[in-house]
Short mmCIF file of C-alpha atoms in Angstrom, two decimals:
data_model
loop_
_atom_site.label_atom_id
_atom_site.label_comp_id
_atom_site.label_asym_id
_atom_site.label_seq_id
_atom_site.Cartn_x
_atom_site.Cartn_y
_atom_site.Cartn_z
CA MET A 1 0.00 0.00 0.00
CA SER A 2 1.29 3.42 -0.87
CA VAL A 3 0.11 6.85 0.23
CA CYS A 4 0.69 9.65 -2.22
CA ILE A 5 1.29 13.16 -0.88
CA PRO A 6 2.54 15.79 -3.33
CA ASN A 7 6.31 15.36 -3.75
CA VAL A 8 6.37 12.55 -1.10
CA LEU A 9 5.76 8.82 -1.45
CA LEU A 10 5.32 6.81 1.73
CA ARG A 11 5.29 3.03 1.51
CA ALA A 12 3.39 1.34 4.36
CA ALA A 13 4.05 -2.22 3.21
CA THR A 14 6.30 -3.92 0.74
CA THR A 15 4.88 -5.09 -2.54
CA LEU A 16 4.35 -8.85 -2.54
CA THR A 17 5.24 -10.96 -5.53
CA HIS A 18 2.27 -12.87 -6.97
CA TYR A 19 2.68 -16.53 -7.81
CA SER A 20 -0.18 -18.46 -9.38
CA ASP A 21 -1.17 -21.73 -7.74
CA ILE A 22 -0.71 -24.68 -10.12
CA PHE A 23 -3.97 -26.19 -8.86
CA GLU A 24 -5.86 -23.32 -10.48
CA TYR A 25 -4.66 -24.54 -13.87
CA VAL A 26 -4.88 -28.24 -13.07
CA TYR A 27 -8.09 -28.50 -11.10
CA PHE A 28 -10.02 -25.49 -9.80
CA ALA A 29 -10.43 -23.18 -12.81
CA ARG A 30 -12.94 -23.70 -15.57
CA PRO A 31 -11.44 -24.46 -18.99
CA ASP A 32 -12.64 -21.12 -20.39
CA THR A 33 -10.59 -19.18 -17.81
CA VAL A 34 -7.46 -17.14 -18.48
CA ILE A 35 -5.14 -16.68 -15.47
CA ASP A 36 -2.16 -14.32 -15.69
CA GLY A 37 -2.55 -14.36 -19.46
CA ILE A 38 -2.48 -18.16 -19.64
CA ASP A 39 -5.42 -20.04 -21.15
CA VAL A 40 -6.41 -22.83 -18.70
CA ASP A 41 -7.66 -25.17 -21.43
CA GLU A 42 -4.43 -24.71 -23.37
CA SER A 43 -2.35 -25.33 -20.22
CA ARG A 44 -4.22 -28.62 -19.69
CA ARG A 45 -3.57 -29.58 -23.31
CA ASN A 46 0.13 -28.83 -22.83
CA MET A 47 0.17 -30.92 -19.64
CA GLY A 48 -1.35 -33.81 -21.61
CA PHE A 49 1.23 -33.65 -24.38
CA LYS A 50 4.08 -33.37 -21.85
CA LEU A 51 2.66 -36.33 -19.91
CA ALA A 52 2.57 -38.37 -23.13
CA GLU A 53 6.26 -37.64 -23.73
CA THR A 54 7.09 -38.69 -20.16
CA ILE A 55 5.07 -41.89 -20.57
CA LYS A 56 6.89 -42.71 -23.83
CA GLN A 57 10.27 -42.21 -22.16
CA GLN A 58 9.45 -44.12 -18.98
CA LEU A 59 7.50 -47.06 -20.42
CA GLY A 60 9.22 -47.58 -23.74
CA PRO A 61 7.70 -48.96 -26.94
CA LYS A 62 7.15 -52.54 -25.75
CA VAL A 63 5.02 -51.54 -22.75
CA LEU A 64 3.25 -48.81 -24.75
CA ASP A 65 2.12 -51.48 -27.20
CA GLU A 66 0.31 -53.21 -24.32
CA ILE A 67 -1.97 -50.22 -23.65
CA ASP A 68 -5.37 -50.68 -25.28
CA VAL A 69 -7.13 -47.45 -24.28
CA VAL A 70 -6.62 -44.11 -22.50
CA ILE A 71 -9.32 -43.33 -19.93
CA PRO A 72 -9.65 -39.94 -18.19
CA ILE A 73 -10.70 -39.43 -14.60
CA PRO A 74 -13.46 -36.87 -15.12
CA GLU A 75 -13.68 -34.01 -15.42
CA THR A 76 -10.56 -31.87 -15.20
CA ALA A 77 -8.28 -34.57 -16.64
CA THR A 78 -10.43 -35.00 -19.75
CA THR A 79 -8.58 -32.48 -21.92
CA SER A 80 -5.15 -33.78 -20.89
CA ALA A 81 -6.22 -37.40 -21.45
CA GLN A 82 -7.42 -36.59 -24.97
CA CYS A 83 -3.98 -35.15 -25.73
CA VAL A 84 -2.23 -38.17 -24.19
CA ALA A 85 -4.34 -40.50 -26.36
CA THR A 86 -3.60 -38.47 -29.48
CA ALA A 87 0.15 -38.31 -28.80
CA LEU A 88 0.36 -42.04 -28.03
CA GLY A 89 -1.89 -43.06 -30.93
CA LYS A 90 -4.30 -44.84 -28.58
CA PRO A 91 -8.10 -44.75 -28.45
CA TYR A 92 -9.60 -42.29 -25.98
CA VAL A 93 -12.48 -43.86 -24.02
CA SER A 94 -14.73 -42.39 -21.34
CA GLY A 95 -14.78 -45.19 -18.77
CA PHE A 96 -16.04 -43.42 -15.65
CA VAL A 97 -19.30 -41.59 -15.06
CA LYS A 98 -18.95 -38.75 -12.56
CA ASN A 99 -21.67 -38.04 -10.02
CA ARG A 100 -22.02 -34.26 -10.27
CA TYR A 101 -23.38 -34.02 -6.73
CA ILE A 102 -20.22 -35.30 -5.02
CA PHE A 103 -17.49 -32.69 -4.81
CA ARG A 104 -13.78 -32.50 -3.96
CA THR A 105 -13.07 -35.77 -2.19
CA PHE A 106 -9.43 -34.87 -1.50
CA ILE A 107 -10.51 -32.27 1.10
CA MET A 108 -12.75 -34.61 3.08
CA PRO A 109 -11.61 -34.77 6.73
CA ASN A 110 -10.53 -38.41 7.01
CA GLN A 111 -9.29 -41.34 4.95
CA GLU A 112 -12.47 -43.43 5.14
CA GLN A 113 -14.68 -40.53 4.03
CA ARG A 114 -12.31 -39.83 1.12
CA ARG A 115 -12.35 -43.51 0.08
CA LYS A 116 -16.15 -43.69 0.21
CA GLY A 117 -16.39 -40.32 -1.51
CA VAL A 118 -14.39 -41.56 -4.50
CA ARG A 119 -16.68 -44.59 -4.80
CA ALA A 120 -19.74 -42.34 -4.68
CA LYS A 121 -18.24 -39.82 -7.12
CA LEU A 122 -17.08 -42.18 -9.88
CA ASN A 123 -18.88 -45.11 -11.44
CA PRO A 124 -16.84 -47.31 -13.81
CA MET A 125 -18.48 -48.69 -16.94
CA PRO A 126 -17.37 -52.36 -16.97
CA GLN A 127 -17.74 -52.71 -20.75
CA LYS A 128 -14.99 -50.07 -21.21
CA PHE A 129 -12.56 -51.91 -18.90
CA ARG A 130 -13.27 -55.62 -19.33
CA GLY A 131 -10.23 -57.48 -20.65
CA LYS A 132 -8.30 -54.30 -21.50
CA ASN A 133 -4.99 -52.80 -20.46
CA VAL A 134 -5.94 -49.24 -19.54
CA LEU A 135 -3.95 -46.05 -19.08
CA LEU A 136 -5.81 -43.86 -16.58
CA VAL A 137 -5.10 -40.13 -16.68
CA ASP A 138 -5.94 -38.07 -13.59
CA ASP A 139 -5.43 -34.37 -13.04
CA SER A 140 -3.25 -34.66 -9.93
CA ILE A 141 -2.20 -36.78 -7.00
CA VAL A 142 -2.48 -35.06 -3.61
CA ARG A 143 -2.65 -37.85 -1.05
CA GLY A 144 -2.96 -40.92 -3.26
CA THR A 145 -6.28 -41.98 -1.69
CA THR A 146 -8.25 -41.22 -4.83
CA SER A 147 -5.63 -42.80 -7.07
CA ARG A 148 -5.52 -46.09 -5.17
CA GLU A 149 -9.30 -46.33 -5.08
CA ILE A 150 -9.64 -45.54 -8.80
CA VAL A 151 -7.09 -48.21 -9.75
CA LEU A 152 -8.96 -50.72 -7.58
CA MET A 153 -12.26 -49.73 -9.23
CA ALA A 154 -10.75 -50.21 -12.70
CA ARG A 155 -9.54 -53.68 -11.74
CA GLU A 156 -12.93 -54.56 -10.25
CA ALA A 157 -14.53 -53.42 -13.53
CA GLY A 158 -12.43 -56.02 -15.37
CA ALA A 159 -9.26 -54.24 -16.48
CA ARG A 160 -6.47 -56.72 -17.17
CA LYS A 161 -3.71 -54.21 -16.43
CA VAL A 162 -3.93 -50.63 -15.10
CA PHE A 163 -1.38 -47.88 -15.71
CA PHE A 164 -2.04 -44.74 -13.67
CA SER A 165 -0.72 -41.29 -14.56
CA SER A 166 -1.11 -37.71 -13.40
CA CYS A 167 -0.86 -34.75 -15.76
CA ALA A 168 0.04 -32.26 -13.00
CA PRO A 169 3.66 -31.50 -12.31
CA PRO A 170 4.99 -32.67 -8.94
CA ILE A 171 4.13 -30.54 -5.91
CA THR A 172 7.32 -28.77 -4.86
CA TYR A 173 5.97 -26.09 -2.52
CA VAL A 174 2.84 -26.39 -0.41
CA SER A 175 0.57 -23.36 -0.53
CA PRO A 176 -0.99 -22.47 2.84
CA PHE A 177 -3.96 -21.04 0.95
CA LEU A 178 -4.76 -24.05 -1.22
CA LEU A 179 -6.46 -26.30 1.26
CA THR A 180 -6.31 -27.49 4.80
CA LEU A 181 -4.45 -30.76 4.84
CA THR A 182 -4.78 -33.19 7.69
CA PRO A 183 -1.64 -33.94 9.72
CA GLU A 184 -1.07 -37.38 8.18
CA VAL A 185 -0.42 -35.85 4.77
CA THR A 186 3.17 -35.91 3.65
CA PHE A 187 4.48 -34.85 0.28
CA LYS A 188 7.32 -36.58 -1.48
CA LEU A 189 9.31 -33.54 -2.50
#
């Protein structure tokens, strides 16, 4: 904050540097949003193409050949998953139906509620999984609760093999404003 008096400038506080929170681009913002001049939909597309390159490098051609379909975890991973499928030359398949009345399971207060919340939020379509090797694309991994439950659900729906990926970059700095994390949460930084 600055106070302007003719010929005098008094500064009451230092100017803070603004840093955007990656979760705005990955998860919270709508795809039609522009933050700090960056198109959210385009950033999700870029994350998908970068994820595809990482998958190619880490899995190699032999394992990539095993993947039958790319399935997004709705809804914020949808754009990234489409780009992953395109870059890998694999079919894109919607394999989960999202319950629009269940919200943000990763902020639920305890592990059991988060586990049940994921089950209530996502319903796998067995015909999309049965007998297939699937590459699941999620928007992020915060605690891993959602990821573990989703992989289990894909297996229960009949997937032969499940590969799980996240299009978000690794968390390197925890924002105190993002969410209230319970004490058992640890990040692998």
